[in-house]
Structure formats: C-alpha cells, structure tokens
Coordinates of C-alpha atoms in Angstrom, one line a residue:
M1377 CA 0.0 0.0 0.0
W1378 CA 2.8 2.4 1.0
L1379 CA 4.7 1.7 -2.2
S1380 CA 1.6 2.3 -4.3
V1381 CA 1.2 5.7 -2.7
V1382 CA 4.8 6.6 -3.3
V1383 CA 4.6 5.6 -6.9
L1384 CA 1.4 7.6 -7.3
V1385 CA 3.1 10.7 -5.9
H1386 CA 6.0 10.3 -8.2
V1387 CA 3.7 9.9 -11.2
L1388 CA 1.9 13.1 -10.3
L1389 CA 5.2 15.0 -9.8
L1390 CA 6.9 13.6 -12.9
S1391 CA 4.0 13.8 -15.2
N1392 CA 4.4 17.6 -15.3
S1393 CA 7.6 17.0 -17.3
V1394 CA 5.7 15.5 -20.2
E1395 CA 4.5 18.7 -21.8
S1396 CA 3.5 17.2 -25.0
Q1397 CA 2.6 13.6 -25.9
S1398 CA 0.8 12.9 -29.1
I1399 CA -0.5 9.9 -31.0
I1400 CA 0.4 10.2 -34.7
D1401 CA -2.1 8.6 -37.1
T1402 CA -0.8 9.9 -40.4
L1403 CA 2.4 11.3 -41.8
P1404 CA 3.1 13.3 -45.0
G1405 CA 4.4 11.0 -47.7
F1406 CA 2.6 7.9 -46.4
P1407 CA -0.8 7.0 -48.0
G1408 CA -3.6 6.5 -45.4
K1409 CA -3.3 5.8 -41.7
L1410 CA -0.1 4.3 -40.2
P1411 CA -0.5 0.6 -39.6
F1412 CA 1.3 0.9 -36.2
K1413 CA 1.0 3.0 -33.1
L1414 CA 3.4 6.0 -33.2
E1415 CA 3.7 8.5 -30.4
T1416 CA 5.9 11.5 -30.2
G1417 CA 6.6 13.9 -27.3
Y1418 CA 9.0 15.8 -25.1
I1419 CA 10.2 15.1 -21.6
G1420 CA 12.0 17.7 -19.6
V1421 CA 15.2 16.6 -17.7
G1422 CA 17.9 18.3 -15.7
E1423 CA 17.6 21.3 -13.5
L1424 CA 14.2 23.0 -14.0
D1425 CA 13.6 20.7 -17.0
E1426 CA 15.8 23.0 -19.1
V1427 CA 16.6 20.2 -21.4
Q1428 CA 13.6 19.0 -23.5
L1429 CA 14.3 15.6 -25.0
F1430 CA 12.2 14.6 -28.0
Y1431 CA 11.2 11.0 -28.7
Y1432 CA 9.4 8.7 -31.1
F1433 CA 7.7 5.7 -29.5
I1434 CA 6.4 2.8 -31.6
E1435 CA 4.5 -0.1 -30.0
S1436 CA 5.4 -3.6 -31.1
E1437 CA 3.4 -4.9 -34.0
R1438 CA 3.4 -8.4 -32.4
N1439 CA 2.5 -8.3 -28.7
P1440 CA 3.1 -4.9 -27.0
K1441 CA 2.1 -6.3 -23.6
H1442 CA 4.8 -8.9 -23.5
D1443 CA 7.4 -7.9 -26.0
P1444 CA 10.6 -6.2 -24.9
L1445 CA 10.8 -2.4 -24.3
V1446 CA 13.9 -1.0 -26.0
L1447 CA 15.4 2.5 -25.6
W1448 CA 17.3 3.2 -28.8
L1449 CA 20.2 5.7 -29.0
T1450 CA 21.7 6.5 -32.4
G1451 CA 25.4 7.3 -32.4
G1452 CA 27.3 10.4 -33.3
P1453 CA 27.1 11.9 -30.8
G1454 CA 24.4 14.1 -32.2
C1455 CA 22.8 11.7 -34.8
S1456 CA 19.0 11.9 -34.7
A1457 CA 16.8 9.1 -33.7
L1458 CA 15.0 9.8 -37.0
S1459 CA 18.1 8.5 -38.8
G1460 CA 17.5 5.2 -37.0
L1461 CA 13.9 5.2 -38.0
L1462 CA 14.4 6.0 -41.7
F1463 CA 17.7 4.4 -42.6
E1464 CA 19.7 3.0 -39.8
I1465 CA 23.0 3.9 -41.3
G1466 CA 26.3 3.7 -39.4
W1467 CA 23.7 2.8 -37.2
I1468 CA 20.9 -0.3 -37.5
I1469 CA 17.5 -0.8 -39.3
L1470 CA 14.8 -0.2 -36.7
S1471 CA 12.5 1.8 -38.8
P1472 CA 8.8 0.9 -39.5
F1473 CA 9.3 2.8 -42.8
T1474 CA 11.9 3.8 -45.3
F1475 CA 12.0 6.3 -48.1
D1476 CA 10.5 5.1 -51.4
Y1477 CA 13.4 6.3 -53.6
A1478 CA 11.8 5.2 -56.8
N1479 CA 9.0 7.7 -56.4
S1480 CA 10.9 10.5 -54.7
S1481 CA 13.3 12.7 -56.7
G1482 CA 14.8 16.2 -56.6
R1483 CA 12.7 18.7 -54.7
N1484 CA 9.6 16.5 -54.6
K1485 CA 8.6 15.6 -51.2
P1486 CA 9.8 12.1 -50.3
T1487 CA 7.2 9.3 -49.9
L1488 CA 7.3 6.6 -47.3
E1489 CA 6.9 2.9 -47.5
L1490 CA 6.8 0.1 -44.9
N1491 CA 10.0 -1.6 -44.0
P1492 CA 9.4 -5.4 -43.7
Y1493 CA 12.4 -5.8 -41.4
S1494 CA 11.6 -3.3 -38.8
W1495 CA 12.6 -4.2 -35.2
T1496 CA 9.2 -2.8 -34.1
K1497 CA 7.7 -6.0 -35.4
I1498 CA 9.0 -7.7 -32.3
A1499 CA 9.7 -5.0 -29.8
N1500 CA 8.3 -1.7 -28.3
I1501 CA 10.9 0.9 -29.1
I1502 CA 11.6 4.4 -27.8
F1503 CA 13.8 6.3 -30.3
L1504 CA 15.4 9.2 -28.3
D1505 CA 17.0 12.4 -29.7
A1506 CA 19.9 12.6 -27.2
P1507 CA 22.0 14.3 -26.2
V1508 CA 20.5 17.8 -26.2
G1509 CA 20.8 19.5 -29.6
T1510 CA 20.3 16.2 -31.4
G1511 CA 17.3 16.0 -33.8
F1512 CA 14.4 17.9 -32.4
S1513 CA 15.6 18.0 -28.8
Y1514 CA 16.5 21.4 -27.5
A1515 CA 17.3 23.4 -24.3
T1516 CA 15.6 26.5 -22.8
T1517 CA 18.9 28.1 -21.8
W1518 CA 22.2 28.4 -23.7
E1519 CA 24.1 26.9 -20.8
A1520 CA 22.0 23.7 -21.0
Y1521 CA 23.2 23.0 -24.5
N1522 CA 26.6 22.1 -23.1
S1523 CA 26.8 18.4 -22.4
N1524 CA 29.2 15.5 -22.2
D1525 CA 29.2 11.8 -21.8
T1526 CA 28.4 11.7 -18.1
S1527 CA 25.7 14.5 -18.1
S1528 CA 24.0 13.0 -21.2
T1529 CA 23.8 9.6 -19.6
T1530 CA 22.4 11.0 -16.4
Q1531 CA 19.7 12.9 -18.5
T1532 CA 18.9 9.8 -20.5
Y1533 CA 18.4 7.8 -17.3
E1534 CA 16.1 10.5 -15.9
F1535 CA 14.2 10.6 -19.2
L1536 CA 13.7 6.8 -19.0
R1537 CA 12.3 6.9 -15.5
K1538 CA 10.0 9.8 -16.3
W1539 CA 8.8 8.1 -19.5
L1540 CA 8.0 4.9 -17.7
M1541 CA 6.1 6.8 -15.0
T1542 CA 3.7 8.0 -17.6
H1543 CA 3.7 4.7 -19.5
S1544 CA 3.4 2.5 -16.5
K1545 CA 1.9 -0.5 -18.4
F1546 CA 5.4 -1.1 -19.8
L1547 CA 7.1 -1.3 -16.4
V1548 CA 6.8 -5.1 -16.4
N1549 CA 8.2 -5.5 -20.0
P1550 CA 11.8 -6.7 -20.2
L1551 CA 13.9 -3.5 -20.7
Y1552 CA 17.0 -3.3 -23.0
I1553 CA 19.2 -0.3 -23.7
A1554 CA 20.3 -0.3 -27.3
G1555 CA 22.2 1.7 -29.9
D1556 CA 25.2 1.8 -32.1
S1557 CA 28.5 3.4 -32.9
Y1558 CA 29.3 6.3 -30.4
S1559 CA 26.6 4.9 -28.2
G1560 CA 29.1 2.2 -27.3
I1561 CA 30.6 4.8 -25.0
T1562 CA 27.3 5.9 -23.3
I1563 CA 25.2 2.8 -23.2
P1564 CA 27.3 0.9 -20.7
I1565 CA 27.2 4.0 -18.4
I1566 CA 23.4 4.2 -18.7
V1567 CA 23.1 0.5 -17.9
Q1568 CA 25.3 1.0 -14.9
E1569 CA 23.1 3.9 -13.7
V1570 CA 19.9 1.9 -14.2
S1571 CA 21.3 -1.1 -12.3
N1572 CA 22.6 1.1 -9.5
G1573 CA 19.3 3.0 -9.3
N1574 CA 17.4 -0.3 -8.9
E1575 CA 19.8 -1.4 -6.2
I1576 CA 19.3 1.8 -4.1
G1577 CA 15.5 1.9 -4.6
H1578 CA 15.0 4.6 -7.2
L1579 CA 11.4 4.7 -8.4
P1580 CA 10.0 3.3 -10.6
P1581 CA 12.0 0.0 -10.5
L1582 CA 13.1 -0.7 -14.1
N1583 CA 12.9 -4.3 -15.4
L1584 CA 16.4 -4.1 -16.8
K1585 CA 17.5 -7.3 -18.6
G1586 CA 20.4 -6.2 -20.7
F1587 CA 21.8 -4.1 -23.6
V1588 CA 22.5 -4.2 -27.3
I1589 CA 25.3 -2.3 -29.1
G1590 CA 26.2 -2.4 -32.8
N1591 CA 29.6 -1.6 -34.2
P1592 CA 30.4 0.0 -30.8
L1593 CA 33.0 2.6 -30.1
T1594 CA 34.7 1.7 -26.8
H1595 CA 38.0 3.5 -26.9
E1596 CA 38.8 5.9 -29.7
I1597 CA 42.5 5.1 -29.9
W1598 CA 41.9 1.3 -29.5
D1599 CA 39.2 1.2 -32.1
I1600 CA 41.1 3.3 -34.7
N1601 CA 44.3 1.4 -34.1
A1602 CA 42.4 -1.8 -35.0
R1603 CA 41.9 -0.5 -38.5
L1604 CA 45.4 -1.6 -39.5
K1605 CA 44.7 -5.2 -38.7
F1606 CA 41.3 -5.1 -40.4
A1607 CA 42.9 -3.4 -43.5
H1608 CA 45.4 -6.2 -43.7
R1609 CA 42.8 -9.0 -43.2
T1610 CA 40.7 -7.6 -46.0
A1611 CA 43.6 -7.2 -48.4
L1612 CA 43.6 -3.4 -48.4
I1613 CA 47.3 -3.4 -47.5
S1614 CA 50.1 -5.9 -48.2
D1615 CA 51.7 -8.4 -45.7
R1616 CA 55.0 -6.6 -46.1
L1617 CA 53.4 -3.2 -45.3
Y1618 CA 51.4 -4.5 -42.4
Q1619 CA 54.4 -6.2 -40.7
S1620 CA 56.6 -3.1 -41.3
T1621 CA 54.0 -0.7 -39.9
K1622 CA 53.5 -2.9 -36.8
R1623 CA 57.3 -3.2 -36.3
N1624 CA 58.2 0.5 -36.9
C1625 CA 55.2 2.2 -35.2
Q1626 CA 55.0 -0.3 -32.3
G1627 CA 51.2 0.0 -32.1
R1628 CA 51.2 3.8 -32.2
Y1629 CA 49.3 4.7 -35.4
I1630 CA 47.5 7.8 -34.2
N1631 CA 49.8 10.9 -33.8
P1632 CA 53.0 9.0 -34.2
D1633 CA 56.4 10.4 -33.2
P1634 CA 57.3 12.7 -36.1
N1635 CA 60.9 11.8 -35.5
N1636 CA 60.1 8.1 -36.2
T1637 CA 60.6 8.5 -40.0
Q1638 CA 60.2 4.8 -40.7
C1639 CA 56.8 4.8 -39.0
V1640 CA 55.7 8.0 -40.7
E1641 CA 56.6 6.6 -44.1
D1642 CA 54.7 3.3 -43.4
L1643 CA 51.6 5.2 -42.4
R1644 CA 51.9 7.4 -45.5
E1645 CA 51.8 4.2 -47.6
V1646 CA 48.9 2.8 -45.6
N1647 CA 46.9 5.9 -46.1
E1648 CA 47.7 5.9 -49.8
C1649 CA 46.2 2.4 -50.0
V1650 CA 42.9 3.3 -48.3
A1651 CA 42.5 6.9 -49.4
N1652 CA 39.7 6.1 -51.8
I1653 CA 38.0 3.4 -49.7
Y1654 CA 34.6 4.2 -48.2
I1655 CA 35.4 3.2 -44.6
G1656 CA 31.7 2.7 -43.7
Q1657 CA 31.5 -0.3 -46.0
I1658 CA 34.7 -1.1 -47.8
L1659 CA 32.9 -2.7 -50.8
E1660 CA 30.8 0.3 -51.7
P1661 CA 31.8 3.3 -53.8
N1662 CA 33.5 6.2 -52.1
C1663 CA 31.6 9.5 -52.5
A1664 CA 33.3 11.7 -55.1
I1665 CA 32.5 15.0 -53.2
E1666 CA 34.3 13.9 -50.1
S1667 CA 37.6 15.8 -49.8
P1668 CA 40.8 13.7 -49.6
K1669 CA 42.0 13.4 -46.0
P1670 CA 45.8 12.6 -45.7
N1671 CA 45.2 10.8 -42.4
K1672 CA 41.8 9.3 -43.3
L1673 CA 42.5 5.9 -41.7
W1674 CA 43.2 7.5 -38.4
S1675 CA 40.2 9.8 -38.3
L1676 CA 37.2 8.5 -36.3
S1677 CA 34.4 10.0 -38.3
P1678 CA 33.3 8.8 -41.8
H1679 CA 31.2 11.9 -42.2
L1680 CA 31.3 14.0 -45.3
D1681 CA 32.5 17.6 -45.5
D1682 CA 30.0 20.3 -44.5
N1683 CA 29.3 21.2 -48.1
F1684 CA 27.7 17.8 -48.8
I1685 CA 24.1 18.9 -48.3
D1686 CA 24.7 22.2 -50.1
T1687 CA 26.1 20.3 -53.1
L1688 CA 23.2 17.9 -53.3
H1689 CA 20.6 20.7 -52.8
S1690 CA 22.2 22.6 -55.7
T1691 CA 21.8 19.7 -58.1
P1692 CA 18.8 17.8 -56.8
D1693 CA 17.6 16.5 -60.1
Q1694 CA 21.0 15.4 -61.4
V1695 CA 22.2 11.8 -61.1
L1696 CA 25.4 11.8 -59.2
E1697 CA 27.9 9.2 -60.3
P1698 CA 29.0 6.9 -58.9
W1699 CA 26.1 6.2 -56.6
C1700 CA 27.1 6.6 -52.9
R1701 CA 25.0 5.6 -49.9
Y1702 CA 25.3 9.1 -48.5
Y1703 CA 23.3 10.5 -51.4
N1704 CA 20.2 8.8 -50.1
Y1705 CA 20.3 10.9 -46.9
L1706 CA 19.3 14.1 -48.7
Y1707 CA 15.7 12.9 -48.5
S1708 CA 15.7 13.0 -44.8
Y1709 CA 16.7 16.7 -44.8
I1710 CA 13.9 17.5 -47.2
W1711 CA 11.3 15.5 -45.3
A1712 CA 12.2 16.4 -41.7
N1713 CA 12.5 20.1 -42.5
D1714 CA 9.1 20.3 -44.2
K1715 CA 6.7 22.3 -42.1
S1716 CA 3.8 19.9 -42.6
V1717 CA 6.0 17.0 -41.4
Q1718 CA 7.0 18.9 -38.3
K1719 CA 3.4 19.8 -37.6
A1720 CA 2.4 16.2 -38.0
L1721 CA 5.1 15.2 -35.6
H1722 CA 4.0 17.9 -33.1
I1723 CA 7.4 19.6 -33.1
R1724 CA 7.4 22.8 -31.1
E1725 CA 7.6 25.8 -33.4
G1726 CA 10.8 27.9 -33.1
T1727 CA 12.7 25.4 -30.9
I1728 CA 15.3 24.5 -33.6
A1729 CA 16.5 26.3 -36.7
D1730 CA 17.0 23.3 -39.0
W1731 CA 16.8 19.6 -38.5
T1732 CA 20.1 17.8 -39.3
R1733 CA 20.6 14.1 -39.4
C1734 CA 23.8 14.3 -37.5
N1735 CA 24.5 17.6 -35.7
R1736 CA 28.2 18.3 -36.1
S1737 CA 28.1 21.6 -34.2
L1738 CA 26.9 19.9 -31.0
A1739 CA 28.2 21.6 -27.8
Y1740 CA 29.4 18.2 -26.6
T1741 CA 32.6 17.0 -24.7
D1742 CA 33.6 13.4 -24.9
N1743 CA 34.8 13.2 -21.3
V1744 CA 34.8 9.4 -21.0
I1745 CA 37.9 8.0 -22.5
T1746 CA 36.8 4.4 -22.6
S1747 CA 33.7 2.3 -21.7
I1748 CA 35.7 -0.9 -21.2
D1749 CA 35.8 -0.5 -17.5
Y1750 CA 32.0 -0.1 -17.4
H1751 CA 31.7 -3.3 -19.4
Q1752 CA 34.0 -5.0 -16.9
N1753 CA 31.7 -3.9 -14.0
L1754 CA 28.6 -5.1 -15.8
T1755 CA 30.0 -8.6 -16.0
K1756 CA 29.2 -8.9 -12.3
K1757 CA 25.5 -8.2 -12.9
D1758 CA 22.6 -10.5 -13.9
L1759 CA 22.5 -9.1 -17.4
R1760 CA 22.6 -10.1 -21.1
A1761 CA 24.7 -8.3 -23.7
L1762 CA 24.6 -8.5 -27.5
I1763 CA 27.5 -6.9 -29.4
Y1764 CA 27.4 -7.1 -33.2
S1765 CA 29.6 -5.8 -35.9
G1766 CA 29.2 -5.5 -39.7
D1767 CA 32.2 -7.4 -40.9
H1768 CA 33.0 -4.9 -43.7
D1769 CA 33.1 -1.8 -41.5
L1770 CA 36.4 -0.1 -41.4
T1771 CA 35.1 2.8 -39.2
I1772 CA 35.0 0.7 -36.0
P1773 CA 36.3 -2.7 -37.1
Y1774 CA 35.2 -6.0 -35.5
T1775 CA 38.9 -6.8 -34.9
G1776 CA 39.1 -4.1 -32.2
T1777 CA 35.8 -5.1 -30.7
L1778 CA 36.9 -8.7 -30.3
E1779 CA 40.1 -7.6 -28.6
W1780 CA 38.4 -5.6 -25.8
I1781 CA 35.9 -8.4 -25.3
E1782 CA 38.8 -10.7 -24.7
L1783 CA 40.0 -8.3 -22.0
L1784 CA 36.9 -9.1 -20.0
D1785 CA 38.3 -12.5 -19.4
L1786 CA 34.9 -14.3 -19.7
S1787 CA 34.5 -18.0 -20.2
I1788 CA 33.6 -19.2 -23.7
K1789 CA 30.3 -21.1 -23.8
D1790 CA 30.0 -21.4 -27.6
D1791 CA 33.1 -20.7 -29.7
W1792 CA 33.2 -19.0 -33.1
R1793 CA 30.7 -20.6 -35.4
P1794 CA 28.4 -19.7 -38.3
W1795 CA 24.7 -18.9 -37.9
F1796 CA 22.2 -19.0 -40.8
V1797 CA 19.3 -17.1 -42.3
D1798 CA 17.4 -18.8 -45.1
G1799 CA 20.1 -21.5 -45.3
Q1800 CA 22.9 -19.0 -45.9
I1801 CA 25.6 -17.9 -43.4
A1802 CA 24.5 -14.6 -41.9
G1803 CA 27.5 -14.2 -39.6
Y1804 CA 29.7 -15.8 -37.0
V1805 CA 28.9 -15.9 -33.3
T1806 CA 30.7 -16.5 -30.0
I1807 CA 28.9 -16.6 -26.6
Y1808 CA 30.7 -15.7 -23.4
T1809 CA 29.5 -16.2 -19.8
E1810 CA 30.4 -15.1 -16.3
E1811 CA 28.1 -16.5 -13.6
K1812 CA 24.8 -14.8 -14.3
Y1813 CA 26.2 -12.6 -17.0
S1814 CA 26.3 -13.5 -20.7
L1815 CA 27.7 -11.7 -23.7
T1816 CA 26.9 -12.7 -27.3
F1817 CA 29.2 -11.3 -30.0
T1818 CA 28.4 -11.8 -33.7
T1819 CA 29.5 -10.5 -37.0
I1820 CA 27.0 -9.6 -39.7
K1821 CA 28.3 -10.9 -43.0
G1822 CA 28.5 -8.1 -45.5
G1823 CA 27.4 -5.5 -43.0
G1824 CA 28.9 -2.0 -42.8
H1825 CA 28.7 0.8 -40.3
T1826 CA 26.2 0.0 -39.1
A1827 CA 25.0 -3.5 -40.0
P1828 CA 21.2 -3.2 -40.3
E1829 CA 21.2 -0.7 -43.1
Y1830 CA 23.1 -3.2 -45.2
K1831 CA 21.6 -6.4 -43.9
P1832 CA 18.2 -5.7 -42.5
K1833 CA 16.8 -9.2 -42.8
E1834 CA 19.7 -10.8 -41.1
C1835 CA 19.7 -8.2 -38.3
L1836 CA 16.0 -8.7 -37.6
A1837 CA 16.6 -12.4 -37.4
M1838 CA 19.5 -11.8 -35.0
I1839 CA 17.6 -9.6 -32.6
D1840 CA 14.4 -11.7 -32.6
R1841 CA 16.4 -14.9 -31.8
W1842 CA 18.4 -13.2 -29.1
F1843 CA 15.4 -11.7 -27.4
A1844 CA 13.9 -15.2 -27.4
Y1845 CA 17.1 -16.5 -25.7
Y1846 CA 17.8 -18.5 -28.8
F1847 CA 21.0 -17.6 -30.6
L1848 CA 21.7 -18.2 -33.3

C-alpha cells in the first residue's frame, strides 16, 4: 500500500515534465493511416527541466504487452533518432518505414513505404533524440546545450524513469538499452546507472534485462588502431606493409612520433592504400564529393564535408555518379524540415533552426575515454549483452571489438561458429559467460557501419532470436 502511494506521488510529480505527448495517425508521404502506433513527445530533464528531449515511440506490432521495451540511441554523438527510423546507417534498421526512392526525386517531397524488417515488429521501441541538440531535442537556456558523456547519460536515465512513470503499463516488460557506434561509450554507463538505481531503490524500479550495441566505439585510440589489422585481413594493405608498420610504429598509429621516420613513411603508404576506400563499408563506392584526407584511416568519423548537403541541394535533379549511400540521406533533410511534417510530428515551433541528421556543431565534450571499465563492471551483474559488428566496417572494425571483449576474461560457452538465415551464413557468433552474465558477440556478414542498413533481414533475425534466448 505504501509503495503504491509513493509511486502515485512520483507519477503526479513527474507527469508535469511531459508537456507534449501525441499519437500520430498519419504522416506526410505515407498513404492513409499508419498501420502501427506512433507516439511523439517531449520530456524535460535536468535542473528545472531546461533540457527537452524529443522521442518517437512505436509499439510492437506483435505483442506490446509482453514484447521487450527498447530504448534506442543513435550514435554520433548528435545523430538523430529519425536517422535510425528512416535508414539506420552507421547505425541499424529499426524503422517501420523507409523512403521510397523510386517515387521521390529532386525537390519533390519524399514518400514513405513500410519496412518489412523493422525491429518494431517484435519490440516496443523508444527512439530518443539525445544528447540535447540532437534532432528535435532542445534546451531552454544556452548553458543547458553544453553536455558531455556523463551528463548526457544522467539525463537519459532521468528521461527513461519519467517516460515509464507516464507509460506504467510497460514497467513489467523486459527492458533493454540499445544503440550503435558512439553509443558504445554511453550505453554501458546508462546500464550501470539503471542497475545502481534499482539497487538503491529509485522509483520506478526498471525491469532491466540487458543491452545491445552495434559496431560499438569503446576507446577511440583502441578502435582506430584496430583498422590496421582489419585493412590487412581484407587485403587493403600488403603483408609486407602490415608487418613493417607494426614493427616500426610499435602499435602507435595515431599521432606517431614525427621523428620516427620509418613509421611516418609506413603510415603514409597505408593511407595511400585506403585513401579512396569508403570506410563505412569497404565494398561500396567512395563519395566523389568527399575531400581527400591525408590521415583518413586514423580519423574517427566517416562523415562527409560540411558542403555535402549544399552540393546535393544545388543539383537535386541530377544523377550523381557513382552512386554513394550518402546521397540517399538528402531525402531525410527534405522530409524532416518540411513544415507539414514537423506539424504532423508535433514539433514545437521555433525550438530548432534546421533539423540535421547528425549535428556536427553539438556543444558536446567526450569526457569518458573508454567504456571498457564499465563493461567489466557489468559482467558482475545478472544481465545479457549483445554486441554485433558489420564485418565490412572499417570505421569501427570487428577486430578491435573482439580484442576488448577478450580483455573481460569471460568463459567461452560457444566458440566462433556460423549462424544462418534462409540456409545462408549470416555471420559468426561467439557466446561468453560469467556466472549470471552473458555476452553474445556476432558478425553480420556483408554489413557495414552499421549493420542493419546493409543487412536488415539478417539483423531482424538476429535480434528476434536473441530476445527469445535462442542464438543463433
């Protein structure tokens, strides 16, 4: 009885933070009513709710009452949740719709079509624009726009508690924190906060079961250094150059000693070999409008130059050759900045100047060097983890991910073996355990950064089986 009263009081207090919450029945570009339940809204977090985080929530198309509840965070930092909804690039295919490119060209408004491999077919998903300044999220003071890894994770945890207070029917659903790319830094911290909060009695108690991260960043230097080994394994550099670079640079490939002339020369040769490789998926064309970067292999971001959108806007009806995946993303700028779309989504007028898929001017400080220590702490918890990597991703290669997983010193329950979709190998899986903790690592064959944009069918099969405790 006492607990019920406390929960009711918290609901009354926290519900004031949800200043808008709307059910969306139709969207510009989609014919008729949406065949799934879409809700959008803002929740205020931080001191005086000065940070207003925008979210999209889609109920599972299968069984909302029993299917998992997933909080999804796109990477970046600063990449909008809408990117996950519409593409899942660098970052997985969770969307219930994708752009119908065949019927959308130039300045015409893009049209939408259903995505048969949406993760919302088997899970309830909250797509969150975080940190502040991402997507449609905004702050009411200039100071509140300044954020970092630790403040952002605290705000995300606060958001989740407040959201569940106003959606209490999902409190019993298994909860998973999920995301990709840069979210590999923040998700383990959020999971740690949720776990600690449950232990000390924060309300409401969250039914945390685990976390999912695709192509995860865990340590910038570690992950970028792993590109040399990946480039060698995929025949982008020769055996001779690989061995020479290892020997002369002694593992220091980022900002090497300028007096180490042999290392500098080796790295120059390495960069010459990969200069025209699209590091997001090494088999796809490299965008012609991307400026050459002399140290491309040792730069974290695969993003294009700032003139990318201007270039595409200036020639919207021309076919750019060769085709590059980034060209598709122009449609999201056209659609999300359309006033009728923003009205349909119930975006607060005047809160942002322009929607951008990934906000590169974010006032954000990456103050957590590595999340590996958090992963180590989580191995002592009763949790499940799924880590997956597109095996053609040079941005954050699977080679580095496997190396930090090995550092956790877990027991191997099921060693490297293939798993299948439609009778074909979809990837290779290893399952690790430590008492009540389990970690599943898998590659997605042919996937890039991140995997579901490239292999949506295989990734849906992966997450569906893993949620069902059957893998793979």
